[in-house]
């Protein structure tokens, strides 16, 4: 998850043991549409570039190449 989600840039990260912070983070997203939009747009950009078909093909070819050496 940490390779995709960067706290307050592409999402909100909360420790699994911290239910109070989780509730607070959910409320923040409910009450702040600008933050929701910003996080969603940043997340989409990150995923679109990091996990694009071209990037996945390049990484797969790199793995195959390293195995064949």
mmCIF file of N, CA and C in Angstrom:
data_model
loop_
_atom_site.group_PDB
_atom_site.id
_atom_site.type_symbol
_atom_site.label_atom_id
_atom_site.label_comp_id
_atom_site.label_asym_id
_atom_site.label_seq_id
_atom_site.Cartn_x
_atom_site.Cartn_y
_atom_site.Cartn_z
ATOM 1 N N UNK A 1 0.823 -1.191 0.000
ATOM 2 C CA UNK A 1 0.000 0.000 0.000
ATOM 3 C C UNK A 1 0.867 1.255 0.000
ATOM 4 N N UNK A 2 1.974 1.231 0.700
ATOM 5 C CA UNK A 2 2.807 2.430 0.799
ATOM 6 C C UNK A 2 3.441 2.822 -0.531
ATOM 7 N N UNK A 3 3.503 1.889 -1.498
ATOM 8 C CA UNK A 3 4.033 2.279 -2.808
ATOM 9 C C UNK A 3 2.994 3.056 -3.613
ATOM 10 N N UNK A 4 1.742 2.984 -3.225
ATOM 11 C CA UNK A 4 0.671 3.695 -3.930
ATOM 12 C C UNK A 4 0.162 4.880 -3.122
ATOM 13 N N UNK A 5 -0.068 4.675 -1.833
ATOM 14 C CA UNK A 5 -0.658 5.713 -0.990
ATOM 15 C C UNK A 5 0.436 6.481 -0.262
ATOM 16 N N UNK A 6 0.446 7.784 -0.478
ATOM 17 C CA UNK A 6 1.343 8.685 0.245
ATOM 18 C C UNK A 6 0.439 9.609 1.056
ATOM 19 N N UNK A 7 0.635 9.554 2.370
ATOM 20 C CA UNK A 7 -0.272 10.240 3.299
ATOM 21 C C UNK A 7 -0.471 11.699 2.924
ATOM 22 N N UNK A 8 -1.746 12.057 2.790
ATOM 23 C CA UNK A 8 -2.212 13.402 2.491
ATOM 24 C C UNK A 8 -1.820 13.876 1.094
ATOM 25 N N UNK A 9 -1.286 12.978 0.252
ATOM 26 C CA UNK A 9 -1.016 13.309 -1.147
ATOM 27 C C UNK A 9 -1.916 12.482 -2.058
ATOM 28 N N UNK A 10 -1.912 11.167 -1.843
ATOM 29 C CA UNK A 10 -2.754 10.277 -2.654
ATOM 30 C C UNK A 10 -3.766 9.515 -1.806
ATOM 31 N N UNK A 11 -3.827 9.827 -0.544
ATOM 32 C CA UNK A 11 -4.769 9.159 0.348
ATOM 33 C C UNK A 11 -4.438 9.470 1.790
ATOM 34 N N UNK A 12 -5.146 8.816 2.674
ATOM 35 C CA UNK A 12 -4.891 8.968 4.101
ATOM 36 C C UNK A 12 -4.511 7.602 4.662
ATOM 37 N N UNK A 13 -3.392 7.548 5.342
ATOM 38 C CA UNK A 13 -2.944 6.307 5.974
ATOM 39 C C UNK A 13 -3.230 6.372 7.464
ATOM 40 N N UNK A 14 -3.774 5.291 7.979
ATOM 41 C CA UNK A 14 -4.118 5.204 9.401
ATOM 42 C C UNK A 14 -3.661 3.842 9.899
ATOM 43 N N UNK A 15 -3.018 3.817 11.051
ATOM 44 C CA UNK A 15 -2.601 2.553 11.649
ATOM 45 C C UNK A 15 -3.832 1.700 11.936
ATOM 46 N N UNK A 16 -3.722 0.412 11.678
ATOM 47 C CA UNK A 16 -4.881 -0.470 11.825
ATOM 48 C C UNK A 16 -5.412 -0.534 13.251
ATOM 49 N N UNK A 17 -4.596 -0.217 14.229
ATOM 50 C CA UNK A 17 -5.030 -0.268 15.620
ATOM 51 C C UNK A 17 -5.729 1.012 16.067
ATOM 52 N N UNK A 18 -5.745 2.035 15.219
ATOM 53 C CA UNK A 18 -6.207 3.349 15.652
ATOM 54 C C UNK A 18 -7.589 3.663 15.077
ATOM 55 N N UNK A 19 -8.610 3.120 15.691
ATOM 56 C CA UNK A 19 -9.979 3.317 15.195
ATOM 57 C C UNK A 19 -10.432 4.767 15.338
ATOM 58 N N UNK A 20 -9.952 5.461 16.357
ATOM 59 C CA UNK A 20 -10.334 6.861 16.538
ATOM 60 C C UNK A 20 -9.797 7.713 15.394
ATOM 61 N N UNK A 21 -8.558 7.476 15.001
ATOM 62 C CA UNK A 21 -7.978 8.220 13.884
ATOM 63 C C UNK A 21 -8.648 7.841 12.564
ATOM 64 N N UNK A 22 -9.019 6.582 12.412
ATOM 65 C CA UNK A 22 -9.741 6.161 11.216
ATOM 66 C C UNK A 22 -11.062 6.906 11.112
ATOM 67 N N UNK A 23 -11.805 6.965 12.204
ATOM 68 C CA UNK A 23 -13.085 7.685 12.213
ATOM 69 C C UNK A 23 -12.874 9.163 11.911
ATOM 70 N N UNK A 24 -11.854 9.739 12.479
ATOM 71 C CA UNK A 24 -11.548 11.153 12.241
ATOM 72 C C UNK A 24 -11.184 11.395 10.780
ATOM 73 N N UNK A 25 -10.414 10.496 10.197
ATOM 74 C CA UNK A 25 -10.017 10.625 8.792
ATOM 75 C C UNK A 25 -11.219 10.500 7.860
ATOM 76 N N UNK A 26 -12.105 9.575 8.164
ATOM 77 C CA UNK A 26 -13.333 9.415 7.369
ATOM 78 C C UNK A 26 -14.174 10.681 7.454
ATOM 79 N N UNK A 27 -14.335 11.215 8.658
ATOM 80 C CA UNK A 27 -15.089 12.457 8.830
ATOM 81 C C UNK A 27 -14.448 13.614 8.068
ATOM 82 N N UNK A 28 -13.128 13.677 8.092
ATOM 83 C CA UNK A 28 -12.429 14.732 7.358
ATOM 84 C C UNK A 28 -12.742 14.647 5.863
ATOM 85 N N UNK A 29 -12.759 13.441 5.326
ATOM 86 C CA UNK A 29 -13.067 13.271 3.910
ATOM 87 C C UNK A 29 -14.526 13.615 3.609
ATOM 88 N N UNK A 30 -15.416 13.264 4.505
ATOM 89 C CA UNK A 30 -16.837 13.589 4.323
ATOM 90 C C UNK A 30 -17.034 15.107 4.319
ATOM 91 N N UNK A 31 -16.355 15.778 5.231
ATOM 92 C CA UNK A 31 -16.559 17.214 5.415
ATOM 93 C C UNK A 31 -15.719 18.090 4.492
ATOM 94 N N UNK A 32 -14.756 17.514 3.800
ATOM 95 C CA UNK A 32 -13.841 18.322 2.992
ATOM 96 C C UNK A 32 -13.816 17.820 1.540
ATOM 97 N N UNK A 33 -14.752 18.267 0.715
ATOM 98 C CA UNK A 33 -14.799 17.799 -0.671
ATOM 99 C C UNK A 33 -13.556 18.189 -1.479
ATOM 100 N N UNK A 34 -12.937 19.321 -1.131
ATOM 101 C CA UNK A 34 -11.716 19.718 -1.842
ATOM 102 C C UNK A 34 -10.592 18.710 -1.592
ATOM 103 N N UNK A 35 -10.445 18.271 -0.355
ATOM 104 C CA UNK A 35 -9.427 17.274 -0.033
ATOM 105 C C UNK A 35 -9.733 15.958 -0.733
ATOM 106 N N UNK A 36 -10.990 15.548 -0.709
ATOM 107 C CA UNK A 36 -11.398 14.313 -1.405
ATOM 108 C C UNK A 36 -11.009 14.368 -2.872
ATOM 109 N N UNK A 37 -11.321 15.477 -3.514
ATOM 110 C CA UNK A 37 -11.023 15.633 -4.939
ATOM 111 C C UNK A 37 -9.524 15.627 -5.187
ATOM 112 N N UNK A 38 -8.788 16.357 -4.378
ATOM 113 C CA UNK A 38 -7.329 16.414 -4.526
ATOM 114 C C UNK A 38 -6.703 15.029 -4.386
ATOM 115 N N UNK A 39 -7.085 14.300 -3.334
ATOM 116 C CA UNK A 39 -6.537 12.966 -3.112
ATOM 117 C C UNK A 39 -6.903 12.024 -4.260
ATOM 118 N N UNK A 40 -8.142 12.104 -4.718
ATOM 119 C CA UNK A 40 -8.586 11.234 -5.815
ATOM 120 C C UNK A 40 -7.819 11.532 -7.094
ATOM 121 N N UNK A 41 -7.659 12.814 -7.414
ATOM 122 C CA UNK A 41 -6.929 13.185 -8.630
ATOM 123 C C UNK A 41 -5.461 12.765 -8.549
ATOM 124 N N UNK A 42 -4.831 13.008 -7.405
ATOM 125 C CA UNK A 42 -3.429 12.619 -7.229
ATOM 126 C C UNK A 42 -3.262 11.100 -7.300
ATOM 127 N N UNK A 43 -4.211 10.378 -6.696
ATOM 128 C CA UNK A 43 -4.162 8.917 -6.733
ATOM 129 C C UNK A 43 -4.281 8.419 -8.165
ATOM 130 N N UNK A 44 -5.221 8.964 -8.907
ATOM 131 C CA UNK A 44 -5.428 8.548 -10.304
ATOM 132 C C UNK A 44 -4.166 8.783 -11.125
ATOM 133 N N UNK A 45 -3.544 9.952 -10.959
ATOM 134 C CA UNK A 45 -2.310 10.254 -11.696
ATOM 135 C C UNK A 45 -1.208 9.257 -11.334
ATOM 136 N N UNK A 46 -1.059 8.976 -10.054
ATOM 137 C CA UNK A 46 -0.013 8.052 -9.579
ATOM 138 C C UNK A 46 -0.228 6.660 -10.155
ATOM 139 N N UNK A 47 -1.441 6.153 -10.057
ATOM 140 C CA UNK A 47 -1.738 4.804 -10.538
ATOM 141 C C UNK A 47 -1.628 4.732 -12.063
ATOM 142 N N UNK A 48 -2.075 5.778 -12.742
ATOM 143 C CA UNK A 48 -2.035 5.796 -14.203
ATOM 144 C C UNK A 48 -0.609 5.734 -14.738
ATOM 145 N N UNK A 49 0.313 6.375 -14.044
ATOM 146 C CA UNK A 49 1.695 6.358 -14.517
ATOM 147 C C UNK A 49 2.467 5.153 -13.994
ATOM 148 N N UNK A 50 2.285 4.828 -12.724
ATOM 149 C CA UNK A 50 3.041 3.734 -12.119
ATOM 150 C C UNK A 50 2.598 2.371 -12.642
ATOM 151 N N UNK A 51 1.310 2.221 -12.915
ATOM 152 C CA UNK A 51 0.779 0.928 -13.324
ATOM 153 C C UNK A 51 0.188 0.952 -14.728
ATOM 154 N N UNK A 52 0.742 1.801 -15.584
ATOM 155 C CA UNK A 52 0.272 1.846 -16.968
ATOM 156 C C UNK A 52 0.667 0.551 -17.683
ATOM 157 N N UNK A 53 0.017 0.271 -18.790
ATOM 158 C CA UNK A 53 0.333 -0.928 -19.569
ATOM 159 C C UNK A 53 1.796 -0.898 -20.004
ATOM 160 N N UNK A 54 2.273 0.270 -20.415
ATOM 161 C CA UNK A 54 3.668 0.385 -20.852
ATOM 162 C C UNK A 54 4.636 0.093 -19.711
ATOM 163 N N UNK A 55 4.330 0.623 -18.534
ATOM 164 C CA UNK A 55 5.215 0.403 -17.388
ATOM 165 C C UNK A 55 5.199 -1.059 -16.958
ATOM 166 N N UNK A 56 4.036 -1.686 -16.957
ATOM 167 C CA UNK A 56 3.948 -3.097 -16.588
ATOM 168 C C UNK A 56 4.686 -3.965 -17.609
ATOM 169 N N UNK A 57 4.578 -3.644 -18.890
ATOM 170 C CA UNK A 57 5.292 -4.388 -19.937
ATOM 171 C C UNK A 57 6.798 -4.217 -19.774
ATOM 172 N N UNK A 58 7.226 -3.005 -19.487
ATOM 173 C CA UNK A 58 8.663 -2.747 -19.295
ATOM 174 C C UNK A 58 9.197 -3.538 -18.109
ATOM 175 N N UNK A 59 8.462 -3.519 -17.001
ATOM 176 C CA UNK A 59 8.909 -4.246 -15.809
ATOM 177 C C UNK A 59 8.908 -5.755 -16.038
ATOM 178 N N UNK A 60 7.917 -6.260 -16.742
ATOM 179 C CA UNK A 60 7.863 -7.693 -17.052
ATOM 180 C C UNK A 60 9.030 -8.088 -17.938
ATOM 181 N N UNK A 61 9.313 -7.300 -18.958
ATOM 182 C CA UNK A 61 10.447 -7.575 -19.845
ATOM 183 C C UNK A 61 11.759 -7.537 -19.068
ATOM 184 N N UNK A 62 11.865 -6.614 -18.145
ATOM 185 C CA UNK A 62 13.068 -6.516 -17.311
ATOM 186 C C UNK A 62 13.250 -7.774 -16.456
ATOM 187 N N UNK A 63 12.175 -8.271 -15.905
ATOM 188 C CA UNK A 63 12.238 -9.490 -15.090
ATOM 189 C C UNK A 63 12.629 -10.687 -15.954
ATOM 190 N N UNK A 64 11.982 -10.841 -17.097
ATOM 191 C CA UNK A 64 12.323 -11.948 -18.012
ATOM 192 C C UNK A 64 13.787 -11.864 -18.431
ATOM 193 N N UNK A 65 14.236 -10.672 -18.744
ATOM 194 C CA UNK A 65 15.615 -10.487 -19.167
ATOM 195 C C UNK A 65 16.591 -10.893 -18.055
ATOM 196 N N UNK A 66 16.272 -10.518 -16.829
ATOM 197 C CA UNK A 66 17.186 -10.861 -15.713
ATOM 198 C C UNK A 66 17.192 -12.363 -15.449
ATOM 199 N N UNK A 67 16.078 -13.044 -15.683
ATOM 200 C CA UNK A 67 15.995 -14.487 -15.487
ATOM 201 C C UNK A 67 16.808 -15.215 -16.566
ATOM 202 N N UNK A 68 16.800 -14.696 -17.761
ATOM 203 C CA UNK A 68 17.473 -15.352 -18.878
ATOM 204 C C UNK A 68 18.985 -15.136 -18.876
ATOM 205 N N UNK A 69 19.465 -14.236 -18.076
ATOM 206 C CA UNK A 69 20.927 -13.973 -18.035
ATOM 207 C C UNK A 69 21.651 -15.049 -17.320
#
